[in-house]
PDB file of C-alpha atoms in Angstrom:
ATOM      1  CA  ARG T   1    -152.764   1.484 -30.589  1.00  0.00           C
ATOM      2  CA  GLY T   2    -152.497   4.219 -33.182  1.00  0.00           C
ATOM      3  CA  ASP T   3    -151.901   1.883 -36.131  1.00  0.00           C
ATOM      4  CA  ILE T   4    -153.266   2.961 -39.487  1.00  0.00           C
ATOM      5  CA  THR T   5    -154.235   0.460 -42.155  1.00  0.00           C
ATOM      6  CA  TYR T   6    -154.425   1.472 -45.797  1.00  0.00           C
ATOM      7  CA  THR T   7    -155.303  -0.773 -48.733  1.00  0.00           C
ATOM      8  CA  TYR T   8    -154.382  -0.066 -52.328  1.00  0.00           C
ATOM      9  CA  PRO T   9    -155.490  -2.815 -54.733  1.00  0.00           C
ATOM     10  CA  ALA T  10    -153.302  -3.317 -57.786  1.00  0.00           C
ATOM     11  CA  ASN T  11    -153.080  -5.966 -60.486  1.00  0.00           C
ATOM     12  CA  LEU T  12    -149.414  -6.889 -60.832  1.00  0.00           C
ATOM     13  CA  ALA T  13    -147.543  -9.522 -62.778  1.00  0.00           C
ATOM     14  CA  PRO T  14    -145.544 -12.146 -60.849  1.00  0.00           C
ATOM     15  CA  GLY T  15    -142.194 -10.851 -59.652  1.00  0.00           C
ATOM     16  CA  LEU T  16    -140.315  -9.070 -56.902  1.00  0.00           C
ATOM     17  CA  TYR T  17    -141.581  -5.617 -55.891  1.00  0.00           C
ATOM     18  CA  GLN T  18    -140.606  -3.017 -53.352  1.00  0.00           C
ATOM     19  CA  VAL T  19    -143.551  -1.283 -51.707  1.00  0.00           C
ATOM     20  CA  ARG T  20    -142.825   2.192 -50.353  1.00  0.00           C
ATOM     21  CA  VAL T  21    -145.189   4.276 -48.261  1.00  0.00           C
ATOM     22  CA  ALA T  22    -144.890   7.800 -46.917  1.00  0.00           C
ATOM     23  CA  VAL T  23    -147.318   9.535 -44.564  1.00  0.00           C
ATOM     24  CA  ARG T  24    -147.639  13.020 -43.125  1.00  0.00           C
ATOM     25  CA  ASP T  25    -149.579  14.059 -40.046  1.00  0.00           C
ATOM     26  CA  ASP T  26    -151.405  17.269 -40.994  1.00  0.00           C
ATOM     27  CA  LYS T  27    -151.633  18.465 -37.374  1.00  0.00           C
ATOM     28  CA  SER T  28    -147.996  18.058 -36.335  1.00  0.00           C
ATOM     29  CA  GLY T  29    -146.300  18.071 -39.728  1.00  0.00           C
ATOM     30  CA  ARG T  30    -144.404  14.905 -38.802  1.00  0.00           C
ATOM     31  CA  VAL T  31    -143.642  12.473 -41.598  1.00  0.00           C
ATOM     32  CA  GLY T  32    -142.794   8.805 -41.701  1.00  0.00           C
ATOM     33  CA  THR T  33    -141.824   6.291 -44.332  1.00  0.00           C
ATOM     34  CA  ALA T  34    -141.690   2.536 -44.626  1.00  0.00           C
ATOM     35  CA  HIS T  35    -140.753   0.059 -47.292  1.00  0.00           C
ATOM     36  CA  SER T  36    -140.841  -3.684 -47.753  1.00  0.00           C
ATOM     37  CA  TRP T  37    -140.174  -6.235 -50.454  1.00  0.00           C
ATOM     38  CA  ILE T  38    -142.922  -8.566 -51.624  1.00  0.00           C
ATOM     39  CA  GLU T  39    -142.710 -11.382 -54.110  1.00  0.00           C
ATOM     40  CA  LEU T  40    -145.729 -12.382 -56.141  1.00  0.00           C
ATOM     41  CA  PRO T  41    -145.351 -16.038 -57.143  1.00  0.00           C
ATOM     42  CA  ASP T  42    -145.938 -17.209 -60.683  1.00  0.00           C
ATOM     43  CA  LEU T  43    -148.865 -19.586 -60.239  1.00  0.00           C
ATOM     44  CA  THR T  44    -148.932 -20.551 -63.925  1.00  0.00           C
ATOM     45  CA  LYS T  45    -145.787 -22.692 -63.607  1.00  0.00           C
ATOM     46  CA  SER T  46    -147.648 -25.351 -61.567  1.00  0.00           C
ATOM     47  CA  ARG T  47    -144.761 -25.670 -59.109  1.00  0.00           C
ATOM     48  CA  LEU T  48    -145.056 -25.494 -55.335  1.00  0.00           C
ATOM     49  CA  CYS T  49    -144.823 -21.899 -54.153  1.00  0.00           C
ATOM     50  CA  MET T  50    -145.876 -19.885 -51.151  1.00  0.00           C
ATOM     51  CA  SER T  51    -147.506 -16.550 -50.406  1.00  0.00           C
ATOM     52  CA  SER T  52    -145.889 -13.848 -48.335  1.00  0.00           C
ATOM     53  CA  LEU T  53    -146.036 -14.340 -44.585  1.00  0.00           C
ATOM     54  CA  LEU T  54    -148.872 -12.345 -43.021  1.00  0.00           C
ATOM     55  CA  LEU T  55    -148.158 -11.537 -39.371  1.00  0.00           C
ATOM     56  CA  GLY T  56    -150.622 -10.547 -36.676  1.00  0.00           C
ATOM     57  CA  GLU T  57    -150.676 -10.204 -32.927  1.00  0.00           C
ATOM     58  CA  ARG T  58    -152.904 -11.515 -30.201  1.00  0.00           C
ATOM     59  CA  THR T  59    -152.441  -9.863 -26.820  1.00  0.00           C
ATOM     60  CA  GLN T  60    -153.637 -11.017 -23.434  1.00  0.00           C
ATOM     61  CA  ALA T  61    -156.375  -8.381 -23.567  1.00  0.00           C
ATOM     62  CA  MET T  62    -157.788  -9.962 -26.745  1.00  0.00           C
ATOM     63  CA  MET T  63    -158.178 -13.391 -25.152  1.00  0.00           C
ATOM     64  CA  ARG T  64    -161.521 -14.469 -23.805  1.00  0.00           C
ATOM     65  CA  ASN T  65    -163.278 -17.674 -22.845  1.00  0.00           C
ATOM     66  CA  VAL T  66    -164.168 -19.400 -26.091  1.00  0.00           C
ATOM     67  CA  SER T  67    -164.482 -22.996 -24.888  1.00  0.00           C
ATOM     68  CA  ASN T  68    -167.932 -23.421 -26.487  1.00  0.00           C
ATOM     69  CA  SER T  69    -167.421 -21.212 -29.502  1.00  0.00           C
ATOM     70  CA  THR T  70    -165.708 -21.267 -32.856  1.00  0.00           C
ATOM     71  CA  ASP T  71    -164.896 -17.558 -32.465  1.00  0.00           C
ATOM     72  CA  VAL T  72    -161.306 -17.419 -31.233  1.00  0.00           C
ATOM     73  CA  GLY T  73    -161.074 -13.658 -31.166  1.00  0.00           C
ATOM     74  CA  SER T  74    -159.762 -11.193 -33.662  1.00  0.00           C
ATOM     75  CA  VAL T  75    -156.186 -10.780 -34.757  1.00  0.00           C
ATOM     76  CA  MET T  76    -154.987  -7.508 -36.166  1.00  0.00           C
ATOM     77  CA  LEU T  77    -152.438  -7.664 -38.966  1.00  0.00           C
ATOM     78  CA  ASN T  78    -149.189  -6.160 -37.820  1.00  0.00           C
ATOM     79  CA  PRO T  79    -147.418  -4.567 -40.806  1.00  0.00           C
ATOM     80  CA  SER T  80    -144.661  -3.111 -38.611  1.00  0.00           C
ATOM     81  CA  HIS T  81    -143.697  -6.628 -37.436  1.00  0.00           C
ATOM     82  CA  ARG T  82    -143.120  -5.246 -33.903  1.00  0.00           C
ATOM     83  CA  PHE T  83    -144.623  -7.334 -31.103  1.00  0.00           C
ATOM     84  CA  ARG T  84    -144.942  -6.987 -27.350  1.00  0.00           C
ATOM     85  CA  SER T  85    -143.035  -9.621 -25.410  1.00  0.00           C
ATOM     86  CA  ASP T  86    -146.220 -10.646 -23.570  1.00  0.00           C
ATOM     87  CA  SER T  87    -148.163 -11.272 -26.788  1.00  0.00           C
ATOM     88  CA  THR T  88    -148.555 -14.116 -29.260  1.00  0.00           C
ATOM     89  CA  MET T  89    -147.521 -13.683 -32.868  1.00  0.00           C
ATOM     90  CA  ARG T  90    -149.841 -15.328 -35.370  1.00  0.00           C
ATOM     91  CA  PHE T  91    -148.951 -15.904 -38.988  1.00  0.00           C
ATOM     92  CA  LEU T  92    -150.757 -17.041 -42.105  1.00  0.00           C
ATOM     93  CA  VAL T  93    -149.283 -18.398 -45.316  1.00  0.00           C
ATOM     94  CA  PHE T  94    -150.743 -20.107 -48.377  1.00  0.00           C
ATOM     95  CA  ALA T  95    -149.229 -23.046 -50.251  1.00  0.00           C
ATOM     96  CA  TYR T  96    -149.955 -22.874 -53.968  1.00  0.00           C
ATOM     97  CA  ASN T  97    -149.894 -25.646 -56.593  1.00  0.00           C
ATOM     98  CA  ALA T  98    -149.364 -28.655 -54.351  1.00  0.00           C
ATOM     99  CA  ALA T  99    -149.067 -31.881 -56.335  1.00  0.00           C
ATOM    100  CA  ILE T 100    -151.851 -34.446 -56.090  1.00  0.00           C
ATOM    101  CA  SER T 101    -150.923 -37.988 -55.065  1.00  0.00           C
ATOM    102  CA  GLN T 102    -152.045 -40.726 -57.476  1.00  0.00           C
ATOM    103  CA  ALA T 103    -152.741 -43.018 -54.509  1.00  0.00           C
ATOM    104  CA  ASP T 104    -155.391 -40.949 -52.693  1.00  0.00           C
ATOM    105  CA  GLN T 105    -155.952 -37.919 -54.953  1.00  0.00           C
ATOM    106  CA  LYS T 106    -154.871 -35.547 -52.148  1.00  0.00           C
ATOM    107  CA  ALA T 107    -152.022 -33.144 -51.493  1.00  0.00           C
ATOM    108  CA  ASP T 108    -149.299 -34.064 -49.003  1.00  0.00           C
ATOM    109  CA  VAL T 109    -147.568 -30.897 -47.829  1.00  0.00           C
ATOM    110  CA  ALA T 110    -145.551 -30.600 -44.617  1.00  0.00           C
ATOM    111  CA  VAL T 111    -144.405 -27.454 -42.812  1.00  0.00           C
ATOM    112  CA  GLN T 112    -141.515 -26.553 -40.540  1.00  0.00           C
ATOM    113  CA  VAL T 113    -141.223 -23.254 -38.659  1.00  0.00           C
ATOM    114  CA  LEU T 114    -138.025 -21.686 -37.341  1.00  0.00           C
ATOM    115  CA  VAL T 115    -137.511 -18.556 -35.270  1.00  0.00           C
ATOM    116  CA  ILE T 116    -133.922 -17.366 -35.602  1.00  0.00           C
ATOM    117  CA  ARG T 117    -131.903 -14.788 -33.676  1.00  0.00           C
ATOM    118  CA  ASP T 118    -128.283 -13.922 -34.457  1.00  0.00           C
ATOM    119  CA  ASP T 119    -128.129 -16.769 -37.018  1.00  0.00           C
ATOM    120  CA  GLN T 120    -129.125 -19.311 -34.339  1.00  0.00           C
ATOM    121  CA  PRO T 121    -132.499 -21.088 -34.164  1.00  0.00           C
ATOM    122  CA  VAL T 122    -134.314 -20.321 -30.907  1.00  0.00           C
ATOM    123  CA  ILE T 123    -137.556 -22.106 -31.844  1.00  0.00           C
ATOM    124  CA  THR T 124    -137.736 -25.088 -34.194  1.00  0.00           C
ATOM    125  CA  THR T 125    -140.918 -27.035 -34.800  1.00  0.00           C
ATOM    126  CA  ALA T 126    -141.078 -30.627 -35.910  1.00  0.00           C
ATOM    127  CA  LEU T 127    -142.065 -31.249 -39.498  1.00  0.00           C
ATOM    128  CA  ARG T 128    -145.854 -31.555 -39.546  1.00  0.00           C
ATOM    129  CA  LYS T 129    -148.380 -32.297 -42.252  1.00  0.00           C
ATOM    130  CA  LEU T 130    -150.728 -29.501 -43.288  1.00  0.00           C
ATOM    131  CA  SER T 131    -154.336 -30.323 -42.515  1.00  0.00           C
ATOM    132  CA  ILE T 132    -156.393 -30.696 -45.675  1.00  0.00           C
ATOM    133  CA  ASP T 133    -159.527 -32.080 -44.009  1.00  0.00           C
ATOM    134  CA  GLY T 134    -162.596 -31.060 -46.001  1.00  0.00           C
ATOM    135  CA  MET T 135    -160.564 -29.464 -48.786  1.00  0.00           C
ATOM    136  CA  THR T 136    -161.169 -30.305 -52.421  1.00  0.00           C
ATOM    137  CA  ASP T 137    -159.056 -27.595 -54.102  1.00  0.00           C
ATOM    138  CA  PHE T 138    -155.367 -28.177 -53.369  1.00  0.00           C
ATOM    139  CA  LYS T 139    -154.151 -25.258 -55.486  1.00  0.00           C
ATOM    140  CA  ARG T 140    -154.375 -22.921 -52.442  1.00  0.00           C
ATOM    141  CA  ILE T 141    -153.842 -24.469 -49.010  1.00  0.00           C
ATOM    142  CA  PRO T 142    -153.850 -22.124 -45.998  1.00  0.00           C
ATOM    143  CA  TYR T 143    -151.652 -22.653 -42.951  1.00  0.00           C
ATOM    144  CA  ALA T 144    -151.822 -20.566 -39.787  1.00  0.00           C
ATOM    145  CA  ALA T 145    -149.940 -20.938 -36.523  1.00  0.00           C
ATOM    146  CA  GLU T 146    -149.062 -19.070 -33.343  1.00  0.00           C
ATOM    147  CA  VAL T 147    -145.717 -18.349 -31.728  1.00  0.00           C
ATOM    148  CA  PRO T 148    -145.874 -17.300 -28.058  1.00  0.00           C
ATOM    149  CA  LEU T 149    -143.321 -14.541 -27.543  1.00  0.00           C
ATOM    150  CA  SER T 150    -143.163 -14.634 -23.728  1.00  0.00           C
ATOM    151  CA  GLY T 151    -139.955 -16.702 -23.715  1.00  0.00           C
ATOM    152  CA  LEU T 152    -138.075 -14.493 -26.167  1.00  0.00           C
ATOM    153  CA  GLN T 153    -135.775 -11.640 -25.196  1.00  0.00           C
ATOM    154  CA  ALA T 154    -136.316  -8.215 -26.671  1.00  0.00           C
ATOM    155  CA  GLY T 155    -134.599  -7.889 -30.028  1.00  0.00           C
ATOM    156  CA  ARG T 156    -134.743  -8.714 -33.724  1.00  0.00           C
ATOM    157  CA  TYR T 157    -135.697 -12.144 -35.060  1.00  0.00           C
ATOM    158  CA  VAL T 158    -136.357 -13.958 -38.321  1.00  0.00           C
ATOM    159  CA  LEU T 159    -139.453 -16.098 -38.865  1.00  0.00           C
ATOM    160  CA  GLN T 160    -138.724 -18.792 -41.459  1.00  0.00           C
ATOM    161  CA  VAL T 161    -141.417 -21.101 -42.827  1.00  0.00           C
ATOM    162  CA  THR T 162    -140.569 -24.031 -45.106  1.00  0.00           C
ATOM    163  CA  LEU T 163    -143.157 -26.037 -47.034  1.00  0.00           C
ATOM    164  CA  ILE T 164    -142.309 -29.458 -48.455  1.00  0.00           C
ATOM    165  CA  ASP T 165    -144.486 -31.138 -51.063  1.00  0.00           C
ATOM    166  CA  ARG T 166    -143.864 -34.802 -50.330  1.00  0.00           C
ATOM    167  CA  THR T 167    -145.536 -35.907 -53.577  1.00  0.00           C
ATOM    168  CA  SER T 168    -143.468 -33.784 -55.994  1.00  0.00           C
ATOM    169  CA  LYS T 169    -140.399 -33.612 -53.694  1.00  0.00           C
ATOM    170  CA  GLU T 170    -140.351 -29.804 -54.053  1.00  0.00           C
ATOM    171  CA  SER T 171    -139.861 -27.314 -51.249  1.00  0.00           C
ATOM    172  CA  THR T 172    -140.139 -23.568 -50.812  1.00  0.00           C
ATOM    173  CA  THR T 173    -139.130 -21.222 -47.999  1.00  0.00           C
ATOM    174  CA  ARG T 174    -140.181 -17.737 -46.947  1.00  0.00           C
ATOM    175  CA  GLN T 175    -138.789 -15.611 -44.187  1.00  0.00           C
ATOM    176  CA  THR T 176    -139.489 -12.247 -42.667  1.00  0.00           C
ATOM    177  CA  ASN T 177    -137.973 -10.141 -39.917  1.00  0.00           C
ATOM    178  CA  PHE T 178    -139.819  -9.207 -36.747  1.00  0.00           C
ATOM    179  CA  GLU T 179    -139.009  -7.471 -33.494  1.00  0.00           C
ATOM    180  CA  VAL T 180    -139.940  -8.233 -29.903  1.00  0.00           C
ATOM    181  CA  TYR T 181    -139.998  -5.317 -27.463  1.00  0.00           C
TER     182      TYR T 181
END
């Protein structure tokens, strides 16, 4: 697809950062730039917080018969947040510092997902509990989901994910823009 992925590891303190990238094609001389804001949560405060939303795309061509396999195919991260209308957007987020219930010594975190266009929700999921089956460390709980894009018109949208810690009664929300074409 012509996407280029570049990784630059850096140790940064918690806070809000703007990441800026510029590239130049040596053959054509064309240049391009991109920027995005990221927030690194302060995990030392022991309050519920959430990672950035990581978005990826699964197209029809990536699907295959996996009925007897745990391999569900690969998903490429999509830093441009532009998705084909016949694809499925996948996202991953981590809940950090969930409180532990005194009753069962487990975390109780619920999630709700909204897709918004022109300040109106077009997809709203019911509040659902995050699966913690087999987990023993509740300081970092992953959550991944898919949003089929086939029913959405071309245009700009907002993905909003809210986590609610039902033990501590805290909540946190992240959102990011994406485009369907």
